[in-house]
mmCIF file with all atom_site columns, C-alpha atoms in Angstrom:
data_model
loop_
_atom_site.group_PDB
_atom_site.id
_atom_site.type_symbol
_atom_site.label_atom_id
_atom_site.label_alt_id
_atom_site.label_comp_id
_atom_site.label_asym_id
_atom_site.label_entity_id
_atom_site.label_seq_id
_atom_site.pdbx_PDB_ins_code
_atom_site.Cartn_x
_atom_site.Cartn_y
_atom_site.Cartn_z
_atom_site.occupancy
_atom_site.B_iso_or_equiv
_atom_site.pdbx_formal_charge
_atom_site.auth_seq_id
_atom_site.auth_comp_id
_atom_site.auth_asym_id
_atom_site.auth_atom_id
_atom_site.pdbx_PDB_model_num
ATOM 1   C CA . GLY A 1 1   ? 0.012   0.026   -0.061  1.00 0.00 ? 147 GLY A CA 1
ATOM 2   C CA . SER A 1 2   ? 0.936   3.597   -0.361  1.00 0.00 ? 148 SER A CA 1
ATOM 3   C CA . SER A 1 3   ? 3.057   5.164   2.229   1.00 0.00 ? 149 SER A CA 1
ATOM 4   C CA . LEU A 1 4   ? 0.471   7.965   2.213   1.00 0.00 ? 150 LEU A CA 1
ATOM 5   C CA . GLY A 1 5   ? -1.924  5.643   3.868   1.00 0.00 ? 151 GLY A CA 1
ATOM 6   C CA . GLY A 1 6   ? -5.589  5.312   3.392   1.00 0.00 ? 152 GLY A CA 1
ATOM 7   C CA . THR A 1 7   ? -5.649  1.764   1.829   1.00 0.00 ? 153 THR A CA 1
ATOM 8   C CA . SER A 1 8   ? -8.239  -0.503  3.131   1.00 0.00 ? 154 SER A CA 1
ATOM 9   C CA . VAL A 1 9   ? -7.051  -4.003  4.404   1.00 0.00 ? 155 VAL A CA 1
ATOM 10  C CA . THR A 1 10  ? -9.247  -7.029  5.319   1.00 0.00 ? 156 THR A CA 1
ATOM 11  C CA . VAL A 1 11  ? -7.797  -9.148  8.009   1.00 0.00 ? 157 VAL A CA 1
ATOM 12  C CA . LYS A 1 12  ? -9.300  -12.731 8.359   1.00 0.00 ? 158 LYS A CA 1
ATOM 13  C CA . GLY A 1 13  ? -8.847  -14.810 11.575  1.00 0.00 ? 159 GLY A CA 1
ATOM 14  C CA . ASP A 1 14  ? -10.755 -15.828 14.602  1.00 0.00 ? 160 ASP A CA 1
ATOM 15  C CA . GLY A 1 15  ? -11.987 -14.337 17.711  1.00 0.00 ? 161 GLY A CA 1
ATOM 16  C CA . PHE A 1 16  ? -12.592 -10.735 16.753  1.00 0.00 ? 162 PHE A CA 1
ATOM 17  C CA . ALA A 1 17  ? -14.731 -8.898  19.281  1.00 0.00 ? 163 ALA A CA 1
ATOM 18  C CA . SER A 1 18  ? -17.586 -6.602  18.092  1.00 0.00 ? 164 SER A CA 1
ATOM 19  C CA . SER A 1 19  ? -16.217 -3.592  19.845  1.00 0.00 ? 165 SER A CA 1
ATOM 20  C CA . ASP A 1 20  ? -15.307 0.169   19.517  1.00 0.00 ? 166 ASP A CA 1
ATOM 21  C CA . LEU A 1 21  ? -11.875 -0.775  21.057  1.00 0.00 ? 167 LEU A CA 1
ATOM 22  C CA . LEU A 1 22  ? -11.009 -2.989  18.128  1.00 0.00 ? 168 LEU A CA 1
ATOM 23  C CA . THR A 1 23  ? -7.383  -1.997  17.070  1.00 0.00 ? 169 THR A CA 1
ATOM 24  C CA . CYS A 1 24  ? -5.120  -2.584  14.247  1.00 0.00 ? 170 CYS A CA 1
ATOM 25  C CA . LEU A 1 25  ? -1.301  -2.024  14.827  1.00 0.00 ? 171 LEU A CA 1
ATOM 26  C CA . PHE A 1 26  ? 0.890   -1.437  11.880  1.00 0.00 ? 172 PHE A CA 1
ATOM 27  C CA . GLY A 1 27  ? 4.609   -1.468  13.017  1.00 0.00 ? 173 GLY A CA 1
ATOM 28  C CA . GLU A 1 28  ? 4.045   1.025   16.066  1.00 0.00 ? 174 GLU A CA 1
ATOM 29  C CA . ILE A 1 29  ? 0.971   2.932   14.721  1.00 0.00 ? 175 ILE A CA 1
ATOM 30  C CA . LEU A 1 30  ? -2.280  2.140   16.248  1.00 0.00 ? 176 LEU A CA 1
ATOM 31  C CA . VAL A 1 31  ? -5.516  2.721   14.297  1.00 0.00 ? 177 VAL A CA 1
ATOM 32  C CA . THR A 1 32  ? -9.137  1.804   14.993  1.00 0.00 ? 178 THR A CA 1
ATOM 33  C CA . GLY A 1 33  ? -10.316 -1.534  13.424  1.00 0.00 ? 179 GLY A CA 1
ATOM 34  C CA . LEU A 1 34  ? -13.810 -1.993  11.833  1.00 0.00 ? 180 LEU A CA 1
ATOM 35  C CA . TRP A 1 35  ? -15.333 -5.164  12.952  1.00 0.00 ? 181 TRP A CA 1
ATOM 36  C CA . SER A 1 36  ? -17.316 -7.141  10.065  1.00 0.00 ? 182 SER A CA 1
ATOM 37  C CA . THR A 1 37  ? -17.577 -10.634 11.643  1.00 0.00 ? 183 THR A CA 1
ATOM 38  C CA . ALA A 1 38  ? -15.844 -12.538 14.375  1.00 0.00 ? 184 ALA A CA 1
ATOM 39  C CA . ARG A 1 39  ? -13.483 -13.591 11.553  1.00 0.00 ? 185 ARG A CA 1
ATOM 40  C CA . GLU A 1 40  ? -13.102 -10.571 9.703   1.00 0.00 ? 186 GLU A CA 1
ATOM 41  C CA . VAL A 1 41  ? -11.788 -7.123  10.483  1.00 0.00 ? 187 VAL A CA 1
ATOM 42  C CA . LEU A 1 42  ? -11.320 -3.966  8.154   1.00 0.00 ? 188 LEU A CA 1
ATOM 43  C CA . CYS A 1 43  ? -8.293  -1.816  8.943   1.00 0.00 ? 189 CYS A CA 1
ATOM 44  C CA . ARG A 1 44  ? -7.404  1.538   7.059   1.00 0.00 ? 190 ARG A CA 1
ATOM 45  C CA . VAL A 1 45  ? -3.631  1.672   6.712   1.00 0.00 ? 191 VAL A CA 1
ATOM 46  C CA . PRO A 1 46  ? -1.941  4.744   8.439   1.00 0.00 ? 192 PRO A CA 1
ATOM 47  C CA . ALA A 1 47  ? 0.363   7.143   6.505   1.00 0.00 ? 193 ALA A CA 1
ATOM 48  C CA . ARG A 1 48  ? 4.042   6.285   7.262   1.00 0.00 ? 194 ARG A CA 1
ATOM 49  C CA . GLY A 1 49  ? 7.171   7.639   5.669   1.00 0.00 ? 195 GLY A CA 1
ATOM 50  C CA . VAL A 1 50  ? 9.476   5.034   3.889   1.00 0.00 ? 196 VAL A CA 1
ATOM 51  C CA . THR A 1 51  ? 12.490  5.663   5.723   1.00 0.00 ? 197 THR A CA 1
ATOM 52  C CA . GLU A 1 52  ? 14.130  2.169   6.237   1.00 0.00 ? 198 GLU A CA 1
ATOM 53  C CA . PRO A 1 53  ? 13.506  0.308   3.116   1.00 0.00 ? 199 PRO A CA 1
ATOM 54  C CA . PHE A 1 54  ? 13.068  -3.439  2.840   1.00 0.00 ? 200 PHE A CA 1
ATOM 55  C CA . VAL A 1 55  ? 14.206  -4.073  -0.776  1.00 0.00 ? 201 VAL A CA 1
ATOM 56  C CA . PRO A 1 56  ? 12.871  -7.436  -2.270  1.00 0.00 ? 202 PRO A CA 1
ATOM 57  C CA . PRO A 1 57  ? 14.472  -7.901  -5.760  1.00 0.00 ? 203 PRO A CA 1
ATOM 58  C CA . GLU A 1 58  ? 11.184  -6.917  -7.559  1.00 0.00 ? 204 GLU A CA 1
ATOM 59  C CA . HIS A 1 59  ? 10.784  -3.617  -5.733  1.00 0.00 ? 205 HIS A CA 1
ATOM 60  C CA . GLU A 1 60  ? 12.476  -0.488  -4.446  1.00 0.00 ? 206 GLU A CA 1
ATOM 61  C CA . ASN A 1 61  ? 11.558  2.082   -1.844  1.00 0.00 ? 207 ASN A CA 1
ATOM 62  C CA . VAL A 1 62  ? 9.595   -0.571  0.227   1.00 0.00 ? 208 VAL A CA 1
ATOM 63  C CA . THR A 1 63  ? 9.069   -0.560  4.069   1.00 0.00 ? 209 THR A CA 1
ATOM 64  C CA . ARG A 1 64  ? 7.770   -3.708  5.770   1.00 0.00 ? 210 ARG A CA 1
ATOM 65  C CA . VAL A 1 65  ? 5.977   -3.490  8.912   1.00 0.00 ? 211 VAL A CA 1
ATOM 66  C CA . GLY A 1 66  ? 4.238   -6.128  11.162  1.00 0.00 ? 212 GLY A CA 1
ATOM 67  C CA . VAL A 1 67  ? 0.466   -6.055  11.546  1.00 0.00 ? 213 VAL A CA 1
ATOM 68  C CA . GLN A 1 68  ? -1.519  -7.229  14.381  1.00 0.00 ? 214 GLN A CA 1
ATOM 69  C CA . VAL A 1 69  ? -5.337  -6.983  15.130  1.00 0.00 ? 215 VAL A CA 1
ATOM 70  C CA . CYS A 1 70  ? -6.407  -6.756  18.850  1.00 0.00 ? 216 CYS A CA 1
ATOM 71  C CA . ASN A 1 71  ? -9.620  -6.679  20.671  1.00 0.00 ? 217 ASN A CA 1
ATOM 72  C CA . SER A 1 72  ? -8.342  -3.529  22.539  1.00 0.00 ? 218 SER A CA 1
ATOM 73  C CA . PRO A 1 73  ? -5.292  -1.262  22.307  1.00 0.00 ? 219 PRO A CA 1
ATOM 74  C CA . SER A 1 74  ? -3.868  -2.532  25.598  1.00 0.00 ? 220 SER A CA 1
ATOM 75  C CA . ASP A 1 75  ? -3.832  -5.988  23.979  1.00 0.00 ? 221 ASP A CA 1
ATOM 76  C CA . CYS A 1 76  ? -1.528  -4.619  21.174  1.00 0.00 ? 222 CYS A CA 1
ATOM 77  C CA . THR A 1 77  ? 1.977   -5.307  22.456  1.00 0.00 ? 223 THR A CA 1
ATOM 78  C CA . GLY A 1 78  ? 3.696   -5.706  19.078  1.00 0.00 ? 224 GLY A CA 1
ATOM 79  C CA . GLY A 1 79  ? 5.023   -9.017  20.217  1.00 0.00 ? 225 GLY A CA 1
ATOM 80  C CA . GLN A 1 80  ? 2.956   -11.197 17.892  1.00 0.00 ? 226 GLN A CA 1
ATOM 81  C CA . GLN A 1 81  ? 2.370   -10.190 14.467  1.00 0.00 ? 227 GLN A CA 1
ATOM 82  C CA . SER A 1 82  ? -0.283  -11.543 12.340  1.00 0.00 ? 228 SER A CA 1
ATOM 83  C CA . PHE A 1 83  ? 1.208   -10.650 8.972   1.00 0.00 ? 229 PHE A CA 1
ATOM 84  C CA . ASP A 1 84  ? 3.626   -8.295  7.173   1.00 0.00 ? 230 ASP A CA 1
ATOM 85  C CA . PHE A 1 85  ? 2.373   -5.226  5.214   1.00 0.00 ? 231 PHE A CA 1
ATOM 86  C CA . ASP A 1 86  ? 4.614   -3.455  2.631   1.00 0.00 ? 232 ASP A CA 1
ATOM 87  C CA . TYR A 1 87  ? 4.388   0.302   2.338   1.00 0.00 ? 233 TYR A CA 1
ATOM 88  C CA . LEU A 1 88  ? 5.416   1.657   -1.098  1.00 0.00 ? 234 LEU A CA 1
ATOM 89  C CA . ALA A 1 89  ? 6.890   5.028   -1.612  1.00 0.00 ? 235 ALA A CA 1
ATOM 90  C CA . PRO A 1 90  ? 4.447   7.359   -3.655  1.00 0.00 ? 236 PRO A CA 1
ATOM 91  C CA . LEU A 1 91  ? 5.214   7.524   -7.413  1.00 0.00 ? 237 LEU A CA 1
ATOM 92  C CA . ASN A 1 92  ? 6.991   10.712  -8.585  1.00 0.00 ? 238 ASN A CA 1
ATOM 93  C CA . ILE A 1 93  ? 6.307   11.490  -12.333 1.00 0.00 ? 239 ILE A CA 1
ATOM 94  C CA . SER A 1 94  ? 8.796   14.008  -13.684 1.00 0.00 ? 240 SER A CA 1
ATOM 95  C CA . ALA A 1 95  ? 7.797   14.136  -17.361 1.00 0.00 ? 241 ALA A CA 1
ATOM 96  C CA . LEU A 1 96  ? 5.131   12.861  -19.982 1.00 0.00 ? 242 LEU A CA 1
ATOM 97  C CA . SER A 1 97  ? 5.731   12.385  -23.408 1.00 0.00 ? 243 SER A CA 1
ATOM 98  C CA . PRO A 1 98  ? 3.957   13.453  -25.632 1.00 0.00 ? 244 PRO A CA 1
ATOM 99  C CA . PRO A 1 99  ? 2.371   16.251  -23.633 1.00 0.00 ? 245 PRO A CA 1
ATOM 100 C CA . SER A 1 100 ? -0.734  15.984  -25.635 1.00 0.00 ? 246 SER A CA 1
ATOM 101 C CA . GLY A 1 101 ? -2.537  13.877  -27.915 1.00 0.00 ? 247 GLY A CA 1
ATOM 102 C CA . PRO A 1 102 ? -5.543  13.182  -30.051 1.00 0.00 ? 248 PRO A CA 1
ATOM 103 C CA . SER A 1 103 ? -8.995  13.539  -28.123 1.00 0.00 ? 249 SER A CA 1
ATOM 104 C CA . THR A 1 104 ? -10.334 10.414  -29.709 1.00 0.00 ? 250 THR A CA 1
#
């Protein structure tokens, strides 16, 4: 997802409580989770600067963080991650060629 945040992520598992305290932890950033079912939670990815890149062979400018879903913020210790999420640096377009073209 973009390092600018805003991507919706569906997390599937077991035992998610239908609660206003449901929390998603992205690295060290807590965000509110949206309960869908006891087996599914929606998380909106928070913004994060890509400062410590994890560079798999097929990508550059990637930061990988662990993600955890908790039934309350106090349960999110960061010790047990459910999965990894890769933040991608936003694209930077410096030129466009040709600058115009036919309208059809």
